[in-house]
Short mmCIF file of C-alpha atoms and ligand atoms in Angstrom, two decimals:
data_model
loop_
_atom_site.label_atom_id
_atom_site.label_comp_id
_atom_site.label_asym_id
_atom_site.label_seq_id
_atom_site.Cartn_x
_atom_site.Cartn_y
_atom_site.Cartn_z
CA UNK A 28 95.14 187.21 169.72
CA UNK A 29 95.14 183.34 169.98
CA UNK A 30 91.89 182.74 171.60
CA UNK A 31 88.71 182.75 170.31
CA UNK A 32 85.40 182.76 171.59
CA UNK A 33 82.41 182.64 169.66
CA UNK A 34 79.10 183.65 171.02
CA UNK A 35 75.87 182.16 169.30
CA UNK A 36 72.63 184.55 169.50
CA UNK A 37 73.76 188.51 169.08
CA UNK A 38 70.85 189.32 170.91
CA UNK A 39 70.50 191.34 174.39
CA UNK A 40 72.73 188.54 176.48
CA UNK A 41 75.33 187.73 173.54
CA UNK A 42 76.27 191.55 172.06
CA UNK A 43 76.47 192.26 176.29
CA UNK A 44 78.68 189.40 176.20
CA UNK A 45 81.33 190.47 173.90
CA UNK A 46 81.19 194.00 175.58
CA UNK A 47 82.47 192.70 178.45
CA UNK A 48 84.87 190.15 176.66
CA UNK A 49 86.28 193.06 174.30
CA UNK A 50 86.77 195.29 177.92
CA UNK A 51 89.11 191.77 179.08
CA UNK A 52 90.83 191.99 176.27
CA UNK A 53 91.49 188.05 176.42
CA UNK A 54 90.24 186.90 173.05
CA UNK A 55 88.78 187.48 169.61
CA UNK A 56 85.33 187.43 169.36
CA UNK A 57 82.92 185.86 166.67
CA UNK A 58 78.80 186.97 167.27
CA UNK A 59 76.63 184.44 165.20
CA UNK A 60 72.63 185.18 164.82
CA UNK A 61 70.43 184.22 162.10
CA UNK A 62 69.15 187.70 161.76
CA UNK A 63 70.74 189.01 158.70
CA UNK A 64 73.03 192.10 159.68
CA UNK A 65 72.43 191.87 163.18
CA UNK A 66 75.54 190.37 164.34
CA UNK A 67 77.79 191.96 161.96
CA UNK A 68 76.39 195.62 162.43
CA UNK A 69 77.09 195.13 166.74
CA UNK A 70 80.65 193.96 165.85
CA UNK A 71 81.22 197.01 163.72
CA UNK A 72 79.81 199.35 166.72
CA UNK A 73 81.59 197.60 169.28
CA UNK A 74 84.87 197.49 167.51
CA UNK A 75 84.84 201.42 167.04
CA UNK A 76 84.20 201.51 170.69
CA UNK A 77 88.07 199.79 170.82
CA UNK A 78 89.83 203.02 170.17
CA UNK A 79 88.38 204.80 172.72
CA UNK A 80 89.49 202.31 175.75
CA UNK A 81 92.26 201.13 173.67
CA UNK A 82 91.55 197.44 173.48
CA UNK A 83 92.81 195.35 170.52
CA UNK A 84 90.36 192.65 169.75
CA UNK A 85 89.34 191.32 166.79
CA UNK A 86 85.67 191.22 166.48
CA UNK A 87 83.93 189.54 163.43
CA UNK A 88 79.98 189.37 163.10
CA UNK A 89 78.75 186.60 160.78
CA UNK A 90 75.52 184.28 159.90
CA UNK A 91 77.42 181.98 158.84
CA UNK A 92 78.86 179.21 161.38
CA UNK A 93 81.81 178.87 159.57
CA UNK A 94 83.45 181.66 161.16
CA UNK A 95 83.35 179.99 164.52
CA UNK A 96 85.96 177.94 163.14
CA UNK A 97 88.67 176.98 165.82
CA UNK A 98 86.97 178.47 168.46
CA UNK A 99 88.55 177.90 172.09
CA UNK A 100 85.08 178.79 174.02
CA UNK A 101 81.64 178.22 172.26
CA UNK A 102 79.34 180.72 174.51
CA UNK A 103 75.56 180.02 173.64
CA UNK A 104 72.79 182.63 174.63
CA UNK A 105 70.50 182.16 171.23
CA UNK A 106 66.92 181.12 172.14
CA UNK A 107 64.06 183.47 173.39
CA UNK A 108 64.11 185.08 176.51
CA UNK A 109 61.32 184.78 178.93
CA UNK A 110 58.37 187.35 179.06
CA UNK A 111 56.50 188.85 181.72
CA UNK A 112 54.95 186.07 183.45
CA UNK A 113 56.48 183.42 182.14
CA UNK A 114 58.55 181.07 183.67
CA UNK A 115 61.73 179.67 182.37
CA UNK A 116 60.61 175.83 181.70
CA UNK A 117 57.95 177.50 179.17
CA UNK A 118 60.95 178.28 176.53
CA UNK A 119 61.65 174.28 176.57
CA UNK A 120 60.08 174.02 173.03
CA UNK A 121 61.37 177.09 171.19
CA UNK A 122 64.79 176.71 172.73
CA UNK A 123 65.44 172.66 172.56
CA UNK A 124 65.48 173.21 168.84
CA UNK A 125 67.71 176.03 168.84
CA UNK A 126 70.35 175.05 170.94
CA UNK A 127 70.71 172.20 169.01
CA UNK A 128 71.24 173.86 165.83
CA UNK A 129 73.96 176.10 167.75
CA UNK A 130 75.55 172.45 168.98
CA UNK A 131 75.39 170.52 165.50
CA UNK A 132 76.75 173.62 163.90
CA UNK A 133 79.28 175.01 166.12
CA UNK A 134 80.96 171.30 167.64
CA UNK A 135 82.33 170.11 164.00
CA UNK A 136 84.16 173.52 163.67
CA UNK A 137 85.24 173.58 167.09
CA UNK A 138 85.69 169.94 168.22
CA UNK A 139 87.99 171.01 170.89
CA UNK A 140 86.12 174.31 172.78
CA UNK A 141 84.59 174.29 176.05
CA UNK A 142 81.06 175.17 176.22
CA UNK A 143 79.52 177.88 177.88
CA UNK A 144 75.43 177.60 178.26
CA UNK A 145 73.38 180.84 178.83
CA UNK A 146 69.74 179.68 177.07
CA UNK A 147 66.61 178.97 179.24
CA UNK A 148 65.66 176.69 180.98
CA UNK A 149 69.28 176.69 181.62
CA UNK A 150 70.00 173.49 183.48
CA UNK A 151 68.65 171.24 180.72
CA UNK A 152 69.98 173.26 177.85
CA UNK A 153 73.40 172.53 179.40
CA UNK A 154 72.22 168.31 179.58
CA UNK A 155 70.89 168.70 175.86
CA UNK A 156 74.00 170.76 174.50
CA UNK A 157 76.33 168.09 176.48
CA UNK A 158 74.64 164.98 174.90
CA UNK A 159 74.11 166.17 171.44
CA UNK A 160 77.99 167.41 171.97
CA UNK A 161 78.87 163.97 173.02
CA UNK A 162 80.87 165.88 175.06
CA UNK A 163 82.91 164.87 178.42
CA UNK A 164 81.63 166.94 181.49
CA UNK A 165 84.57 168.85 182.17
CA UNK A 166 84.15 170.46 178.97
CA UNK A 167 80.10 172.00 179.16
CA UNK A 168 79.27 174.35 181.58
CA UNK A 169 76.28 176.25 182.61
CA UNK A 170 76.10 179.93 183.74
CA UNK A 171 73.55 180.15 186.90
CA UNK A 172 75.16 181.06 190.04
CA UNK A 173 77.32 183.40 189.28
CA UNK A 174 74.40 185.97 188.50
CA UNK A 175 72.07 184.56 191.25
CA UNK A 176 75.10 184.94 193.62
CA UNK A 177 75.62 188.29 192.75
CA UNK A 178 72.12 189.53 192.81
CA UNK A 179 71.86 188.56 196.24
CA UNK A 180 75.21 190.45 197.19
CA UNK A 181 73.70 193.29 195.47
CA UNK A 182 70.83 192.85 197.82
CA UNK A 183 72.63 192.36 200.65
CA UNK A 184 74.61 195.69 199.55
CA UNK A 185 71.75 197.51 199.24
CA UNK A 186 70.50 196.43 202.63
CA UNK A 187 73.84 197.03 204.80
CA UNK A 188 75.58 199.68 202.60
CA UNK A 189 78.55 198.33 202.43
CA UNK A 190 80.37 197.38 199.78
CA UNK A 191 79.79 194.55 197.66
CA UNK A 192 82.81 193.18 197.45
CA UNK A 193 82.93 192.66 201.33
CA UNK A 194 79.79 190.39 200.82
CA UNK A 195 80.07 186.74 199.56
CA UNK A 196 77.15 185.19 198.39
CA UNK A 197 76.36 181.69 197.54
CA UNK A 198 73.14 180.76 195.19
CA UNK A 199 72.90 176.66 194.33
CA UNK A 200 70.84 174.28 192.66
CA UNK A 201 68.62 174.57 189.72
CA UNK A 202 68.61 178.14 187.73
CA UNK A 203 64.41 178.31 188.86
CA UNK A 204 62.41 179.36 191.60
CA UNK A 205 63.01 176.67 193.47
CA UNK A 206 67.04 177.72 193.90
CA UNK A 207 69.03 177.47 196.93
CA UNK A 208 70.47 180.69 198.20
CA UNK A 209 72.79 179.43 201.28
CA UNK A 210 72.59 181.97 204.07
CA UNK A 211 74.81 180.11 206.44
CA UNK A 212 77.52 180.23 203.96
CA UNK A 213 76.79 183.43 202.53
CA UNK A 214 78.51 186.45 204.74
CA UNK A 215 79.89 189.93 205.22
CA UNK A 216 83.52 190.30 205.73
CA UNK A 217 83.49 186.81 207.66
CA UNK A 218 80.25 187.42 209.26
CA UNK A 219 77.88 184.96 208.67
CA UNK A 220 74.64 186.32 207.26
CA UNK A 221 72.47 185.02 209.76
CA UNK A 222 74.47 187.09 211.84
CA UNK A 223 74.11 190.53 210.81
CA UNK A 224 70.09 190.46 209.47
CA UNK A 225 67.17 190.33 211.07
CA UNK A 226 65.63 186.80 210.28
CA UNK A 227 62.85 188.54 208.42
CA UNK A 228 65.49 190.74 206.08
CA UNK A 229 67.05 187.82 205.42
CA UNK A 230 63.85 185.99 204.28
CA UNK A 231 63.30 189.25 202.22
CA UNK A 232 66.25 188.93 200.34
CA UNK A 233 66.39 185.34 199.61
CA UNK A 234 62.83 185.67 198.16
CA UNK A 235 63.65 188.84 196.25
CA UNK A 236 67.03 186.74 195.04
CA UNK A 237 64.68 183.72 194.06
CA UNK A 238 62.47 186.11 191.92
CA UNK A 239 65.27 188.27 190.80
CA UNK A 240 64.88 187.65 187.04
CA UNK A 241 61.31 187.98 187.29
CA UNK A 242 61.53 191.60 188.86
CA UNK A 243 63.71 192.43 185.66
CA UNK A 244 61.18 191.29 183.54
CA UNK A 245 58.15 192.62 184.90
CA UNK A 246 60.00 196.34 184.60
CA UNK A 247 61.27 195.34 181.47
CA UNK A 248 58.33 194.16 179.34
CA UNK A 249 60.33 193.31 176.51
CA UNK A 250 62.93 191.38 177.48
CA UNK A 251 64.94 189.88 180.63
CA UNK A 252 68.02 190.73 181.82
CA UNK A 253 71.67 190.65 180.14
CA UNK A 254 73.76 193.61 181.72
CA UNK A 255 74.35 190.53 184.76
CA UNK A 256 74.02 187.20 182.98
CA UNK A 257 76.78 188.64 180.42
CA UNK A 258 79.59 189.67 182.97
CA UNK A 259 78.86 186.34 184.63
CA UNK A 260 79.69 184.69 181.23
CA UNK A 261 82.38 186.92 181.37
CA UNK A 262 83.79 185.97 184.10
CA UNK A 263 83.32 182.47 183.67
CA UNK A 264 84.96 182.44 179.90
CA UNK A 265 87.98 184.60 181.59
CA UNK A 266 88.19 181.75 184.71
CA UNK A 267 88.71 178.66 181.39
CA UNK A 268 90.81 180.87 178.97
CA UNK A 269 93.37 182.05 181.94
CA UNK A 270 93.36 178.64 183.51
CA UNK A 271 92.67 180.19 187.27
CA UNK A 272 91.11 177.24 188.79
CA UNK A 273 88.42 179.88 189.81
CA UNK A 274 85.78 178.20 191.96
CA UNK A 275 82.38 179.97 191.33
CA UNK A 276 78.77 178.93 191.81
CA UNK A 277 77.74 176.92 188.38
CA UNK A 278 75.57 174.38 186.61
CA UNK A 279 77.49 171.26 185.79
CA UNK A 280 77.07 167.50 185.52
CA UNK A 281 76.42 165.49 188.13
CA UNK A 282 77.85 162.20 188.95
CA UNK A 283 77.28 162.01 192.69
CA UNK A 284 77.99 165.34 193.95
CA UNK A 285 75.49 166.00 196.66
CA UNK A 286 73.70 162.37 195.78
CA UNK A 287 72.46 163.34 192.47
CA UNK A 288 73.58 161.75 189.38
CA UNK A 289 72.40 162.86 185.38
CA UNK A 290 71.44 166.23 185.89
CA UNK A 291 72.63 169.50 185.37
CA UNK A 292 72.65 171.56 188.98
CA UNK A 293 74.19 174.66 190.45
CA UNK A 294 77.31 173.76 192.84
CA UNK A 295 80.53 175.03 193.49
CA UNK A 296 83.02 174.43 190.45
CA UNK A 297 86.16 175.25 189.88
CA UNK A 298 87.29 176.44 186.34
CA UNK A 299 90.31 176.21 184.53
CA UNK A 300 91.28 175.23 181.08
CA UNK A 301 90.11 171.84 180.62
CA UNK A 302 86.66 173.31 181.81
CA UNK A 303 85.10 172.15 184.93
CA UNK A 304 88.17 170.81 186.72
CA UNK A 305 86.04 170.01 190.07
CA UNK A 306 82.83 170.33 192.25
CA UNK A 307 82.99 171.13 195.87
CA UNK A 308 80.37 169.64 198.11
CA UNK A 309 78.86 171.74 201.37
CA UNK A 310 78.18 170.15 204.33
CA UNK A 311 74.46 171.09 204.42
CA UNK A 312 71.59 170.62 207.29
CA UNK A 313 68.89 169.58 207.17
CA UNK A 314 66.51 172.17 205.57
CA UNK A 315 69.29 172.65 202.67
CA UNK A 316 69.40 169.34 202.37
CA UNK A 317 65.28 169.36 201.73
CA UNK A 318 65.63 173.07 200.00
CA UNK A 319 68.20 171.19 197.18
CA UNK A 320 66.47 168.20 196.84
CA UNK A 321 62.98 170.42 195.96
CA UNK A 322 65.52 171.73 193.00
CA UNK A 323 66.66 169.40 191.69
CA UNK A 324 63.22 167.70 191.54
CA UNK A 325 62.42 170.76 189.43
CA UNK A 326 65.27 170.06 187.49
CA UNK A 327 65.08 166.87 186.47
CA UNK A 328 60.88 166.98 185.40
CA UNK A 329 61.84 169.55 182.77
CA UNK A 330 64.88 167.41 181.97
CA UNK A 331 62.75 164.32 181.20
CA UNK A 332 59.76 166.94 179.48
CA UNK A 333 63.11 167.53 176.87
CA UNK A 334 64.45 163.98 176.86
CA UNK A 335 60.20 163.43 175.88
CA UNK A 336 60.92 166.19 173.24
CA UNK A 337 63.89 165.48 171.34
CA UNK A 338 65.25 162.37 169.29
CA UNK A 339 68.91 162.07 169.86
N1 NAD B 485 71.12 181.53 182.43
C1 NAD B 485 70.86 182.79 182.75
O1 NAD B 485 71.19 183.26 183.82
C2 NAD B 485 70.17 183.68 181.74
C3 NAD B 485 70.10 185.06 181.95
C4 NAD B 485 69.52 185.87 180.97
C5 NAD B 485 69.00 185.30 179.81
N2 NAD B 485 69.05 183.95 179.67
C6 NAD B 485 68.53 183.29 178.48
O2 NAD B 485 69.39 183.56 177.38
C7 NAD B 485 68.64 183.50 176.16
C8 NAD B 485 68.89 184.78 175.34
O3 NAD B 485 68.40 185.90 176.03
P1 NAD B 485 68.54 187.34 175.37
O4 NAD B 485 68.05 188.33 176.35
O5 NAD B 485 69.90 187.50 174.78
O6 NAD B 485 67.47 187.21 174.17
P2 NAD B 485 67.45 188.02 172.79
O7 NAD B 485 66.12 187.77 172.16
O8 NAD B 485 67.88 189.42 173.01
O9 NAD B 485 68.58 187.30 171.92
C9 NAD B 485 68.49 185.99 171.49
C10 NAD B 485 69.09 185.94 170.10
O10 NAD B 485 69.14 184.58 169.67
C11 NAD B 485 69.01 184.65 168.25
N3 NAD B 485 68.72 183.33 167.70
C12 NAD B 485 67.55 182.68 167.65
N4 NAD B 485 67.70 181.50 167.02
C13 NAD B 485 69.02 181.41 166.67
C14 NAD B 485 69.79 180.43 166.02
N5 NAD B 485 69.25 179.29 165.58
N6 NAD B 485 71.11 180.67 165.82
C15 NAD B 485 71.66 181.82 166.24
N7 NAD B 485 70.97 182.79 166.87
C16 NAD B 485 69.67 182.58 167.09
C17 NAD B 485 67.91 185.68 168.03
O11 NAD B 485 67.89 186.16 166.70
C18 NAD B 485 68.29 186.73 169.05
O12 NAD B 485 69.09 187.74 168.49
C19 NAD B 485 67.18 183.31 176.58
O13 NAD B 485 66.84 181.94 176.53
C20 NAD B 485 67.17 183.78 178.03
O14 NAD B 485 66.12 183.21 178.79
C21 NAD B 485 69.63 183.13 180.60
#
C-alpha cells in the first residue's frame, strides 16, 4: 500500500488500533513499544488474522523508531492509562515524558505526517506533542469527541432502543469531567434530544457520558478502555488518509474559535488530508456558554501544570 501509519505504544489502545486499521484496509501499519517483543508478537497475530477476512496489509512490529520511517499518520497512544480512581490530569508526569520521546523520535523520520494524539490528559498531550513538533495546527490532532460522542449515542440507544445510527450526538470541550455534552444539538432522527427524554433521563445520561471512562475503569481494574478510543482513531486516521473533509467532534488548536486562544479543546473539525482543515463554531446559550468556559478552565490549569513541567 502507499500509506503508512505508525502507532506508538502497542498496548490495549494501539494493538486495538491497528485492528481496526488492518479491517479498513487503508494503510500499512508500524506498532512501536519499548517492551521487547510486544509489538512485534501483536503484528504477527494480527497479520495471520488477514487471511481469514482477506485484507492485505502490511503490518511490521518494531522497538526501534526507525521503522516509522515515512510515515503518513503518526498515531500516539503510549503513556499509562488511568486506574481506578484516578483522574486523567494525574498521568501529567509519567506521560509528559513519554510523549515526548514518541515526538523527538517519530517527527525526524516522518517530518511530513499528521499527528494523531490518544495519551492522557489528552488535551495537553496534543499542546505538548504540537510544540515540541513545531508543528502547524492543521497538522496535530486530538482524539476526544469522537468516543465521548459515541458513548452518549450508545446511551441514548440504550435508553430509546433505537438504533444508533439514527442518534447524533455531540460531546465538546476538554477530554475531563468537566466536558460539554450538547443536548440541544444532539438528536434522534431530527428530533432534538430535549425533545424525546424526560429532563431527568437526559440529566442521567449526560452524567453517565461525563463519567463514561470512569465506569470502564472501575469494572475494569486493570486498565481503561480501548475497544472505543481505537475505532475513534480509526475513524479519524481514515477521515485524513481519504481526504473526506469529515467533520467530527475533536481536540484541536485554538486561535479564537469560541473566544479561546492556546489551548487544545474539543470542537467540531473537519478532517481531510492536510489535517484539521477547519473548526465549526455553535451558536451556544447561555449555560453552554458557562458549561465550556468551566472546560476549558480545566484545560488550560493542567496545560500550564505541563508548561511548569517541561523545558522546551
Ligand atoms: N483520549 C482518549 O479518549 C483515550 C482513551 C483511552 C485511553 N487513553 C489513553 O491512552 C494511553 C494508552 O492507554 P492504553 O490503554 O493503550 O494503555 P496500555 O498500558 O495498554 O498501553 C500503553 C503502552 O505504551 C507503551 N509505552 C510506554 N512508554 C513508551 C514509549 N516511550 N515508547 C513507546 N511505547 C511506550 C507501554 O509499554 C504500553 O504497551 C493512556 O494514557 C490512556 O489514558 C486515551
Amino acid at each position: 500500500m502507499d500509506k503508512k501509519v505508525s502507532i506508538i505504544g502497542a498496548g490495549m489502545t494501539g494493538s486495538t488500533t491497528a485492528h481496526w486499521l488492518a479491517e479498513r484496509e487503508i494503510a500499512d501499519l508500524v506498532l512501536v513499544d519499548v517492551v521487547e517483543g510486544m509489538p512485534q508478537g501483536k503484528s504477527l497475530d494480527l497479520s495471520q488474522a488477514l487471511p481469514v477476512i482477506g485484507k492485505d496489509v502490511i503490518i511490521t512490529g518494531s522497538n526501534d523508531y526507525e521503522a516509522t520511517a515515512g510515515s503518513d499518520i503518526v498515531v500516539i497512544t503510549a503513556g499509562l492509562p488511568r486506574k481506578p480512581g484516578m483522574s486523567r490530569d494525574d498521568l501529567l508526569t509519567a506521560n509528559a515524558e513519554i510523549v515526548r520521546k514518541a515526538v523527538m523520535e517519530t517527527i525526524t523520520r516522518s517530518p511530513e505526517a499528521v499527528y494523531v494524539i490518544l495519551t492522557n490528559p489528552l488535551d495537553t498531550m496534543a499542546y505538548l506533542a504540537m510544540k515540541l513538533g513545531k508543528l502547524p495546527r492543521e497538522r496535530i490532532v486530538g482524539q476526544a469527541g469522537v468516543l465521548d460522542s459515541a458513548r452518549m449515542r450508545a446511551f441514548v440507544a440504550m435508553e430509546l432502543k433505537v438504533s444508533v445510527e439514527n442518534i447524533n450526538c455531540y460531546v465538546l470541550g476538554g477530554h475531563g469531567d468537566e466536558m460539554v455534552p450538547l443536548t440541544r444539538h444532539s438528536n434522534v432522527a431530527g428530533i432534538p434530544l430535549c425533545e424525546i427524554l424526560p429532563p431527568d433521563r437526559l440529566e442521567a445520561i449526560v452524567n453517565r457520558t461525563r463519567k463514561g471512562g470512569g465506569e470502564i475503569i472501575s469494572l475494569l481494574k486493570t486498565g481503561s478502555a480501548y475497544y472505543a478510543p481505537a475505532v475513534a482513531v480509526a475513524q479519524m486516521v481514515e477521515a485524513i488518509l481519504k481526504d473526506k473533509h469529515l467533520i467530527i467532534p475533536a481536540s484541536a488548536y485554538m486561535q479564537g474559535e469560541y473566544g479561546l486562544k492556546d489551548i487544545f479543546f474539543g470542537a467540531p473539525v473537519q478532517l481531510g488530508r492536510k489535517g484539521v482543515e477547519k473548526i465549526f463554531e455553535y451558536q451556544l446559550d447561555e449555560t453552554e456558554r458557562a458549561a465550556l468556559d468551566k472546560s476549558a478552565d480545566a484545560v488550560r490549569q493542567t496545560t500550564e501544570a505541563m508548561l511548569n513541567l517541561v523545558k522546551f
